[in-house]
XYZ file of C-alpha atoms in Angstrom:
602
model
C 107.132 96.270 130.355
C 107.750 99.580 128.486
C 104.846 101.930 127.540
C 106.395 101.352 123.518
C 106.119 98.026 123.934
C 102.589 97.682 125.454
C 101.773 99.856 122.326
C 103.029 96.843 120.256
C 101.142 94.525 122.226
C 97.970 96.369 121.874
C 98.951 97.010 118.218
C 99.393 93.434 117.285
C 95.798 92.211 118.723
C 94.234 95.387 116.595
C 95.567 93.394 113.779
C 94.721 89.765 115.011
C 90.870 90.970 115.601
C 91.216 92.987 111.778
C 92.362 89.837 110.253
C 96.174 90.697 109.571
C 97.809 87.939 110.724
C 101.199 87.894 109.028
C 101.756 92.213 110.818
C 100.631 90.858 114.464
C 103.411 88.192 114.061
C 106.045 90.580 113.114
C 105.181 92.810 115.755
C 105.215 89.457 118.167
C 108.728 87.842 116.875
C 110.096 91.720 116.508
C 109.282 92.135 120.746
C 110.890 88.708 121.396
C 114.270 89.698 120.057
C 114.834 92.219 122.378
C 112.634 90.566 125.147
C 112.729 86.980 125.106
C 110.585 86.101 128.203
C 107.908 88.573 127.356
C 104.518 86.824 128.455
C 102.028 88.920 126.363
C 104.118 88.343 123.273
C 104.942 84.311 124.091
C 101.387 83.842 124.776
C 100.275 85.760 121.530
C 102.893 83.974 119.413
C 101.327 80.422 120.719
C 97.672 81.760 120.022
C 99.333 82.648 116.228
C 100.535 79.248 116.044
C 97.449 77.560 116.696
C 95.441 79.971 114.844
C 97.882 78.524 111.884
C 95.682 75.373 112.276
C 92.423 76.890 112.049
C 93.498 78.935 108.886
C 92.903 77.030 105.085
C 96.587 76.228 103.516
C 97.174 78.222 100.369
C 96.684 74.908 97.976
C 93.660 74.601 99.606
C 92.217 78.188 98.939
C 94.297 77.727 95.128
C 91.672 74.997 94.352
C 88.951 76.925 95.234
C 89.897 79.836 93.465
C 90.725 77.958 90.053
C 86.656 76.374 90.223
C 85.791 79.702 90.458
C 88.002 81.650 87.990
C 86.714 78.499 85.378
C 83.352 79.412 86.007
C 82.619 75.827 87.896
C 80.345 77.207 90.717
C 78.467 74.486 91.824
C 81.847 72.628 92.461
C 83.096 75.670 94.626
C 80.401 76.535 96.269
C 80.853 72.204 97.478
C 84.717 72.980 98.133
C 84.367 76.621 100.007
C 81.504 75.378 101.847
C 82.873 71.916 103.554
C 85.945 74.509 104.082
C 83.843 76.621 105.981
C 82.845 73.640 108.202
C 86.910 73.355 109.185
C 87.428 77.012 109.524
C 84.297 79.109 110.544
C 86.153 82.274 111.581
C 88.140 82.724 108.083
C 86.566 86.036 106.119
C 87.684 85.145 102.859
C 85.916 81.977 102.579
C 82.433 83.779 103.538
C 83.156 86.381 100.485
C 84.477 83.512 98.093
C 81.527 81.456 99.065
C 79.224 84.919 98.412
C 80.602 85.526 95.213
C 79.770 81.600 94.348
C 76.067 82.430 94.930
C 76.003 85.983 93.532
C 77.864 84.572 90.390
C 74.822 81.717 90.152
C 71.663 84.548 90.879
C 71.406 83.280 94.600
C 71.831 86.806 95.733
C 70.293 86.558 99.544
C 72.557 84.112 100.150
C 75.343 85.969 98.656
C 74.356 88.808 100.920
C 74.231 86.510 104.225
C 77.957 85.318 103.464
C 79.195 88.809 102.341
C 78.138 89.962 105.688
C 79.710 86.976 107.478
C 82.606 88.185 106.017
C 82.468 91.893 107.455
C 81.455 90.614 111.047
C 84.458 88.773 111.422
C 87.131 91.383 109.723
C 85.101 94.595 109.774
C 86.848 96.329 107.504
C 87.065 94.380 104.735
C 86.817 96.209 101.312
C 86.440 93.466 99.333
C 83.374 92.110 100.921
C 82.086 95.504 101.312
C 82.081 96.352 97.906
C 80.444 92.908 96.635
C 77.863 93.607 99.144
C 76.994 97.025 97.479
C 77.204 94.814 93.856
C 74.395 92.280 95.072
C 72.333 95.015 96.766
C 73.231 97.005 93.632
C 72.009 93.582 91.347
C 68.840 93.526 93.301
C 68.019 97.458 92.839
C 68.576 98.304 96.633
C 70.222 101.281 95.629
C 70.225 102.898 99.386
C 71.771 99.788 100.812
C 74.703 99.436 97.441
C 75.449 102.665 98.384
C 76.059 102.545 101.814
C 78.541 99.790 100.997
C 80.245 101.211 98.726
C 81.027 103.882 100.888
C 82.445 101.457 103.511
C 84.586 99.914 100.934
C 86.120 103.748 99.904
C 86.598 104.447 103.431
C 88.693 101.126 104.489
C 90.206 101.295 100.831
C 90.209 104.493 99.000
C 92.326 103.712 96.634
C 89.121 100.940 94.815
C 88.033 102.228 91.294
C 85.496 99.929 90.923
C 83.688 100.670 94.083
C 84.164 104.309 93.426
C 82.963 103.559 89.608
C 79.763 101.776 90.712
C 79.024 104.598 92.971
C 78.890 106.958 90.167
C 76.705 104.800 88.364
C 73.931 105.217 91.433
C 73.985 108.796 91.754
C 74.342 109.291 87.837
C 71.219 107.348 87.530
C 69.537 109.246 90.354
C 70.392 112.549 88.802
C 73.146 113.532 91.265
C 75.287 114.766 88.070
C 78.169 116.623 90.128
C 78.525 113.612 92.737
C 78.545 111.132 89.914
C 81.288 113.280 88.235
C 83.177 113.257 91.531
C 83.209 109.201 91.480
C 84.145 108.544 88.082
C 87.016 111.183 88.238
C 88.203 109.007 91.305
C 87.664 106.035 89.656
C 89.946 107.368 86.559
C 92.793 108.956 89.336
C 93.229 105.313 90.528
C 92.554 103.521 87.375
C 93.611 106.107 84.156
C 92.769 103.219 81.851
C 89.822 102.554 82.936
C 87.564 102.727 80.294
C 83.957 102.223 81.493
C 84.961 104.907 83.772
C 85.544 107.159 81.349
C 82.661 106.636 79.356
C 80.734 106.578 82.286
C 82.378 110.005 83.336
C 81.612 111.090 79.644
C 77.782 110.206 79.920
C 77.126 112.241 83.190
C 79.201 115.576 81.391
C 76.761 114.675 78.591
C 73.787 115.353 80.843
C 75.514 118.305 82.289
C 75.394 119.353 78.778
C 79.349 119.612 78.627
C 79.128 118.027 75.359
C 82.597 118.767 74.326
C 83.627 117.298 77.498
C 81.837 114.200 77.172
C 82.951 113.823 73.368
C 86.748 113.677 75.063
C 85.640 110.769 77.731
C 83.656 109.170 75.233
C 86.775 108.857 72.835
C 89.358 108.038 75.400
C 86.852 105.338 76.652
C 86.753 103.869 72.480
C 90.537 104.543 72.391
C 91.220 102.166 75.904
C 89.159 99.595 73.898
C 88.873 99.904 70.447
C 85.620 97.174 70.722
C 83.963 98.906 73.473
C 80.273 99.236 71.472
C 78.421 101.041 74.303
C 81.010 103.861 74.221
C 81.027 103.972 70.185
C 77.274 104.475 70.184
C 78.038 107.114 73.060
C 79.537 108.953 70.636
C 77.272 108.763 68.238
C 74.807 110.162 69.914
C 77.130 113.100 71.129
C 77.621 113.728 68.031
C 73.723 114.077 66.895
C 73.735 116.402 69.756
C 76.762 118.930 68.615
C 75.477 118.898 64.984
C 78.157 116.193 63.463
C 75.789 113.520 61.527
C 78.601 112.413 59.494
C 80.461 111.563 62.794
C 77.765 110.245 64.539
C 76.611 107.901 61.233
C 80.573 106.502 61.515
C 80.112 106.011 64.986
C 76.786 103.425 64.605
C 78.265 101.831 62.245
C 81.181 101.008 64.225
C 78.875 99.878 66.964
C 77.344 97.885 64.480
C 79.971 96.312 63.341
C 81.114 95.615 67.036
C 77.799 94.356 67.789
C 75.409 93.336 65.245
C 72.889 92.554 67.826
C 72.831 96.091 69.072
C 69.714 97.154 68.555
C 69.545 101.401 69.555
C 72.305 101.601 66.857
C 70.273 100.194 64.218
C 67.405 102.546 64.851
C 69.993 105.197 65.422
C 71.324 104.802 62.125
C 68.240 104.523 60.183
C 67.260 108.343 61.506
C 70.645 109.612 59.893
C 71.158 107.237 56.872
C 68.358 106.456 53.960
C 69.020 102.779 53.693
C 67.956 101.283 50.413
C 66.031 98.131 50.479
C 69.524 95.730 49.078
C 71.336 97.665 51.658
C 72.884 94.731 54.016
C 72.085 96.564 57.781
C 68.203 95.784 56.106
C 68.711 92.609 56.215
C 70.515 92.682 59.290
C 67.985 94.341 60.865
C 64.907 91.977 58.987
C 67.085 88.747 60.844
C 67.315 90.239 63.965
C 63.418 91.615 63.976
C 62.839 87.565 63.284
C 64.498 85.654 66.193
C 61.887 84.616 68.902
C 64.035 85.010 71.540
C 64.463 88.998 70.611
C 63.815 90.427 74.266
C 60.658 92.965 73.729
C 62.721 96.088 74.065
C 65.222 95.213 71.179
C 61.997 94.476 69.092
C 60.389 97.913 69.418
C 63.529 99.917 68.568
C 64.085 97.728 65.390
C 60.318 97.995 64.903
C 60.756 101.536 64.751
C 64.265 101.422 62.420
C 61.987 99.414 59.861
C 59.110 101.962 60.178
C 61.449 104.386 59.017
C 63.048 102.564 56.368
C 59.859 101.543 54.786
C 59.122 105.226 54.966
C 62.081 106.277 52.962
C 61.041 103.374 50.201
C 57.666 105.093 50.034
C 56.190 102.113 50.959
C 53.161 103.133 52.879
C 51.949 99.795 53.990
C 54.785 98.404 55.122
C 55.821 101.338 57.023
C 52.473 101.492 59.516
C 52.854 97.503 59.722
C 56.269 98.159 61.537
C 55.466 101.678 63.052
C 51.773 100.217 64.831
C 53.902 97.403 65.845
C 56.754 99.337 67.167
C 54.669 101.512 69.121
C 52.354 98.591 70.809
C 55.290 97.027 72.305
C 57.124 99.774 73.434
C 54.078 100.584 74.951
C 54.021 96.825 76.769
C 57.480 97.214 77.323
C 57.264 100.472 79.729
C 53.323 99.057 80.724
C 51.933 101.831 80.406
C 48.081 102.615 81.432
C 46.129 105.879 80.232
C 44.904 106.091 84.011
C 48.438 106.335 84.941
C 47.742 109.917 83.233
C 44.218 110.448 84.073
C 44.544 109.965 87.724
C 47.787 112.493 87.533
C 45.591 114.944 85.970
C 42.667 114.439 88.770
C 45.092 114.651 91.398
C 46.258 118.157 90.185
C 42.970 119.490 88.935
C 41.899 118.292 92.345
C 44.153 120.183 94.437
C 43.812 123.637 91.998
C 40.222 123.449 92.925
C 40.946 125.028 96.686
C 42.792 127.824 97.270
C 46.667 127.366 97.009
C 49.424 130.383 98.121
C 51.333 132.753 95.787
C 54.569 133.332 96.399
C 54.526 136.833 96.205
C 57.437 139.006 93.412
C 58.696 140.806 96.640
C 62.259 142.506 96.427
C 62.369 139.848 99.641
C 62.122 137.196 97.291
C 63.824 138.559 94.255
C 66.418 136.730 92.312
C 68.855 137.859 89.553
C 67.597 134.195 87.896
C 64.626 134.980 85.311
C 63.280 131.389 83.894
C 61.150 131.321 80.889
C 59.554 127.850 80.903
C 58.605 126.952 77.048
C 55.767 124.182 77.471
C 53.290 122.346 75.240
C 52.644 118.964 74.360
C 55.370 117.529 73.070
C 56.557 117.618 69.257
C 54.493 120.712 69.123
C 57.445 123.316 68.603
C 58.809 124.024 72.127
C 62.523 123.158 70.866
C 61.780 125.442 67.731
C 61.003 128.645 70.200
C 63.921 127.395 72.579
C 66.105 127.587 69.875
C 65.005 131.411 68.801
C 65.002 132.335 72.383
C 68.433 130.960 73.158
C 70.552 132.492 70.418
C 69.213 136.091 71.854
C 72.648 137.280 73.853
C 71.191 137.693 77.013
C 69.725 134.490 76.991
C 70.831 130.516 78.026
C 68.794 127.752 76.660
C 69.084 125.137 79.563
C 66.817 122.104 77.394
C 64.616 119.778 78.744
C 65.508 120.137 82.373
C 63.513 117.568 85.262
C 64.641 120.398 87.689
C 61.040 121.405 88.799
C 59.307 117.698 88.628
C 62.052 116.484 90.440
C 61.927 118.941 93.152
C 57.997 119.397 93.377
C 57.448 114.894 93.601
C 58.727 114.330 96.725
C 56.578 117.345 98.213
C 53.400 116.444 96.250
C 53.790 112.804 97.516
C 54.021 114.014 101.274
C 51.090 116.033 100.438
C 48.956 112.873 99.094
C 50.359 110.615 101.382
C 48.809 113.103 104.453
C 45.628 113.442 102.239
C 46.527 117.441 102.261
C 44.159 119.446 100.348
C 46.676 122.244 100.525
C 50.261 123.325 100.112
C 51.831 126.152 102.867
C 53.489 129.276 101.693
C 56.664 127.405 103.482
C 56.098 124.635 101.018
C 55.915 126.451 98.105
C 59.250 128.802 98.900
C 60.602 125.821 99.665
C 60.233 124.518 96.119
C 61.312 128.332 94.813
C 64.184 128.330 96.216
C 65.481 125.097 95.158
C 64.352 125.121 91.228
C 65.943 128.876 91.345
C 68.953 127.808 92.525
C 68.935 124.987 90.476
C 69.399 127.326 87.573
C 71.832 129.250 89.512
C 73.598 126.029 89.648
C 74.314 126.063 85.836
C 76.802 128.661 86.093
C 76.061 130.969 83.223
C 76.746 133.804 82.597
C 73.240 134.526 81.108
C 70.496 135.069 83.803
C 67.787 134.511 81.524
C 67.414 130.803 81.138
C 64.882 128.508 79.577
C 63.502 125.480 80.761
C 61.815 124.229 77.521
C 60.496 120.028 79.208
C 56.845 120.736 77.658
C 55.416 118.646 79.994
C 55.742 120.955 82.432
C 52.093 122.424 81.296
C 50.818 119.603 84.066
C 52.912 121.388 86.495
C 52.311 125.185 85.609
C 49.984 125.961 88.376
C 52.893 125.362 90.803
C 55.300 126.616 88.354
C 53.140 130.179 88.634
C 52.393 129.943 92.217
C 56.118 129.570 93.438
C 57.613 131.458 90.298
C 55.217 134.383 89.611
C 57.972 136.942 88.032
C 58.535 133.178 85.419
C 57.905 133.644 81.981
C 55.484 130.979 80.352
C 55.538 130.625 76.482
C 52.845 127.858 75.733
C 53.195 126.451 72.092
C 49.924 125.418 70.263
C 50.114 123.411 66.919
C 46.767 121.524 65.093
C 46.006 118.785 67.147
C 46.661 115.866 64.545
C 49.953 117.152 63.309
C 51.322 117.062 67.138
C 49.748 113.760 67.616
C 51.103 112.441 64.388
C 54.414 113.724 65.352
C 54.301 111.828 68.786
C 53.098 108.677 67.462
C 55.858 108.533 64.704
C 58.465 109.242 66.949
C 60.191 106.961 69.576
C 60.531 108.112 73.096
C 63.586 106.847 74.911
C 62.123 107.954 78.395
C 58.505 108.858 79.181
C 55.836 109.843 77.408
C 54.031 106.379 77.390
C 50.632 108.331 75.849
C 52.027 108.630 72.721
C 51.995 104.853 71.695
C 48.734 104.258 71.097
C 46.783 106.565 68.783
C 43.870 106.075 71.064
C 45.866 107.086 74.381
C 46.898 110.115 72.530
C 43.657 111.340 71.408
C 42.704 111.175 75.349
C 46.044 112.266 76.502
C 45.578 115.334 74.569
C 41.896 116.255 75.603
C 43.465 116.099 78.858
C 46.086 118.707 78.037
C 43.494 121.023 76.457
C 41.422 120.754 79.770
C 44.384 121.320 82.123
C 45.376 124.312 80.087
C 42.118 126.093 80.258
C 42.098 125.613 84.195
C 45.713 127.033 84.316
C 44.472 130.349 81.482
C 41.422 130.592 84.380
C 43.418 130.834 87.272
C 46.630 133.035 86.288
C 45.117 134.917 83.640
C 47.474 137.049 81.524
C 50.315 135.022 83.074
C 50.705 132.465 79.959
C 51.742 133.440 76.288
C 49.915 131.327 73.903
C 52.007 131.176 70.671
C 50.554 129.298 67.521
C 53.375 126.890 65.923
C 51.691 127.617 62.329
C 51.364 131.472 62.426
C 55.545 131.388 63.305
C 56.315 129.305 60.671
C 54.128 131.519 58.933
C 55.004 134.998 60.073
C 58.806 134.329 61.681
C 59.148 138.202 62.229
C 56.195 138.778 63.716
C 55.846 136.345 65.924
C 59.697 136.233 67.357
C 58.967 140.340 68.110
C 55.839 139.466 69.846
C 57.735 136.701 71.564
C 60.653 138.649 72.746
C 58.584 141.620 73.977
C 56.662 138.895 76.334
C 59.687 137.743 77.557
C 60.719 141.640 78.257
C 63.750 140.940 75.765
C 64.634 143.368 73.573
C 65.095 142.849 69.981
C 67.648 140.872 69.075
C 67.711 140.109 64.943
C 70.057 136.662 65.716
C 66.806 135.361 66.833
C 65.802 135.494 63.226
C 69.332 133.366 62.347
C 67.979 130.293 65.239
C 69.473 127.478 62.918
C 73.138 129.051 62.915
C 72.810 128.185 66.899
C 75.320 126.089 67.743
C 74.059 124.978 71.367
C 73.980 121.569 71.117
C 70.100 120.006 71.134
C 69.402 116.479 73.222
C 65.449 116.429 71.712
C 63.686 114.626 69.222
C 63.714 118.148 67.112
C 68.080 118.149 66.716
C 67.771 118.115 63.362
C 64.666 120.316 62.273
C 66.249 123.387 64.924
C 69.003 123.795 62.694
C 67.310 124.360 59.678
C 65.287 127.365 58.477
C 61.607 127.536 59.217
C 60.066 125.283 57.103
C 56.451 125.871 56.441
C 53.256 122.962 55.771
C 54.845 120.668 58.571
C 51.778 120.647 60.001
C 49.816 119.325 57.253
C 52.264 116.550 56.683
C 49.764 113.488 58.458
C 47.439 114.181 55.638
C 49.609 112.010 53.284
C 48.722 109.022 55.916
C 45.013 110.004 56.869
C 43.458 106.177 56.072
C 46.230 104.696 59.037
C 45.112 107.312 61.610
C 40.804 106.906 62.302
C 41.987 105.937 65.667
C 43.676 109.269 66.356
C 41.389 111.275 63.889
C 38.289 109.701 65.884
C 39.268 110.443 69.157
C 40.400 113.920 68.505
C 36.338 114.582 67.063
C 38.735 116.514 64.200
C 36.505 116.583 61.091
């Protein structure tokens, strides 16, 4: 026998052990043309034959497939399973028989199959990827991930499985790998529109906002009722200044969807409803229905909070704002120790003596962060905004960079009941928050980090960042808690639901802030919210000469920025300074004791 045609040979049972029957045939009949009595070929032709026998006929697997395509699982599950019993080495009755159970919530068992599956064809894509779904399903994102992986690598060309992937590492904050899938995803599948709203949503959080505008509206455009992607764009268009737009946009959503709740309380930030106005009443119905899951009910809480506001009718506006805010705070379950045992922990380990990393040419770096913190709503996207439009300057937002970065570390640290962080440990976390920023590609190397809770982090900020600039905002204590407690967090920030939590939440902040003042004195600029709105030339020259800026008068003309804003404060940065914000709770004094109580504000 020839060396080519032992190649075929050993070709051919490749394909028998991988699955591919039909290809090991050809390659068997193909030998036996030219060599009739070949053994190896005669003998793998019989085992082919048999193996016929031990395969399901195609009106067999047809049956299965149309129970399952009608949604009649229980009745598959009864056909694919006594199949199984006549043909226990066939792959594609382990994955039909896994997608059965996945399809009906039995999800271990859809994973046992799945893997059946792979064990007997090891490449198989298909089973590979629904194994990363049901891991996916059951929030074993390390495990989906791993599958999906196998699934690109036997079949690259799979825009779901590449799709999914993004999803993971969008989620997990891996922005450039999450880009990476989606873009694949789109190359294999151009009309694929979740893809390209998905793609759109992770340029959004690279702040490419134009960018993610485009994938947004190609998503909308691939399926004109495609709500998700239609609010998308809504809020997109909050974020680059285009109310109007983004107004449209809800609506549309809306009128896609009239159970979608984010839109509704979306809208009613944008639009003064009047009370006859018929998304009221579409809203009231909705608030209504008893089987309104808890998050749904918070946002339209909220919605009606502010339309009862607009109405001027006082009452009725706390009724739906206290309410609002109690199940939001149910709905993330949040705990005031969660916060009180974060602030021991750190107060705790500031007590002993922690390195400095010292501002060494060694260490240097052409990146020079000015971190803007404070508790939130107290005017940290106000002075990111003056900063920013300064020419030399790149206002980066609300960035997780350093948290993200410093958790994993801290948790070692608490894990190994250290009382202390090396000088290794805290380069460590230098290096990879500076080149973090670096990261952004700006041309600017001045770049602020304005995420104002970052105040319960400065202490490492200071002692791995010394050269940083911090600007610390500080606003009347009931006009910042008033401003948290009427406004609805999407992520974080549980405190601010409860006008007792927030009265505690902020003592907290006031104590933390004095230990950090103690320790790095002359290190932190303390800038009163009320004297800028008060004195907006003074204050931005004081500001700027902290920062070692010089002057710049478009730091004067903030609202004519055209950066576009993901905060709470979108709206108020691109108008002048207004002054009396901070006297604005007074109007609703007799709904806040709680808050005014706690605070011990006479």
């Amino acid at each position: 026998m020839s060396i080519k045609t032992e190649r075929l040979i050993s070709r051919a049972k490749k394909l028998i052990k991988k699955g591919e029957i039909e290809q090991a045939k050809k390659i068997y009949l193909n030998i036996l043309k030219s060599f009739p009595n070949n053994q190896d070929a005669t003998k793998g032709m019989k085992l082919l034959e048999k193996g016929e026998k031990i395969h399901p006929t195609k009106a067999q697997l047809d049956e299965v497939m149309r129970l399952y395509s009608t949604s009649q699982m229980n009745e598959a599950l009864e056909k694919v399973e006594l199949l199984i019993k006549d043909y226990p080495n066939e792959h594609l009755l382990f994955n039909i028989c896994g997608a059965c159970y996945s399809e009906i919530g039995s999800l271990e068992l859809a994973i046992e199959n799945f893997k059946k599956a792979i064990s007997i064809k090891i490449d198989y894509a298909e089973a590979q990827y629904n194994l990363g779904v049901a891991y996916q399903k059951i929030n074993k994102l390390d495990s989906a991930t791993e599958f999906y992986q196998l699934a690109i690598s036997s079949q690259h060309a799979y825009p779901t499985a590449h799709n999914n992937l993004g999803i993971i590492f969008l989620n997990e904050n891996h922005l450039d790998s999450a880009v990476k899938c989606f873009e694949w995803a789109i190359a294999y599948s151009p009309n694929y529109a979740e893809a390209h709203n998905n793609l759109g949503s992770a340029l959004q959080e690279l702040k490419q906002f134009e960018n993610a505008k485009k994938e947004f509206e190609m998503a909308t455009s691939l399926n004109q009722n495609y709500a998700q992607a239609f609010h998308n764009l809504g809020i997109i268009c909050e974020i680059i200044n285009e109310p109007k737009e983004a107004i449209a946009h809800y609506e549309k959503t809306i009128q896609i969807n009239p159970g979608f709740a984010e839109a509704y309380r979306n809208l009613s930030k944008l639009k003064k409803l009047k009370a006859k106005d018929s998304y009221v009443s579409q809203i009231l119905s909705l608030y209504s229905r008893e089987n309104l899951n808890l998050s749904d009910k918070a946002r339209l809480g909220f919605a009606l909070a502010e339309i009862n506001k607009n109405l001027g009718n006082q009452d009725e506006y706390f009724k739906y704002l206290n309410e609002g805010n109690r199940l939001r705070k149910e709905e993330i379950n949040y705990s005031f120790e969660e916060s009180n045992n974060f602030h021991s922990i750190i107060t705790t380990l500031f007590g002993f003596d922690q390195p400095v990393v010292k501002n060494s040419s060694k260490h240097a770096s052409n990146i020079k962060p000015i971190f803007i913190i404070g508790m939130p709503r107290s005017g940290t996207s106000l002075v990111e905004q003056i900063i920013s439009n300064h020419k030399e300057v790149h206002g980066a937002g609300e960035l997780l960079n350093f948290r993200n970065i410093l958790t994993p570390i801290l948790d070692n640290h608490l894990k190994e009941k250290n009382k202390s962080f090396s000088k290794e440990d805290f380069m460590s976390i230098r290096n990879q928050y500076l080149d973090s920023l670096a990261d952004l590609k700006t041309e600017e190397k001045i770049i602020t980090d304005k995420m104002p809770m970052n105040f319960r982090l400065l202490g490492f900020i200071l002692s791995t960042i010394p050269e940083a600039k911090v600007v610390h905002l500080k606003r009347d204590p009931i006009a910042t808690c008033w401003s948290n407690y009427n406004h609805y967090f999407t992520a974080g920030n549980g405190f601010s639901f409860d006008q007792e939590d927030l009265a505690k939440f902020y003592k907290l902040y006031l104590d933390i802030m004095d230990l950090w003042h103690e320790l790095f004195p002359n290190l932190i600029y303390d800038l009163c919210y009320e004297d800028l709105t008060m004195n907006q030339e003074k204050e931005t020259r004081n500001l700027l000469k902290f920062c070692d800026l010089k002057w710049d008068k478009n730091c004067l003309d903030f609202h004519k920025n055209k950066r576009g804003v993901l905060t709470a404060s979108s709206a108020q940065v691109r108008k002048k300074i207004y002054q009396d914000s901070s006297e604005a709770w007074k109007e609703y004094e007799k709904y806040l004791q709680p808050l005014i109580k706690g605070l011990n504000v006479n």
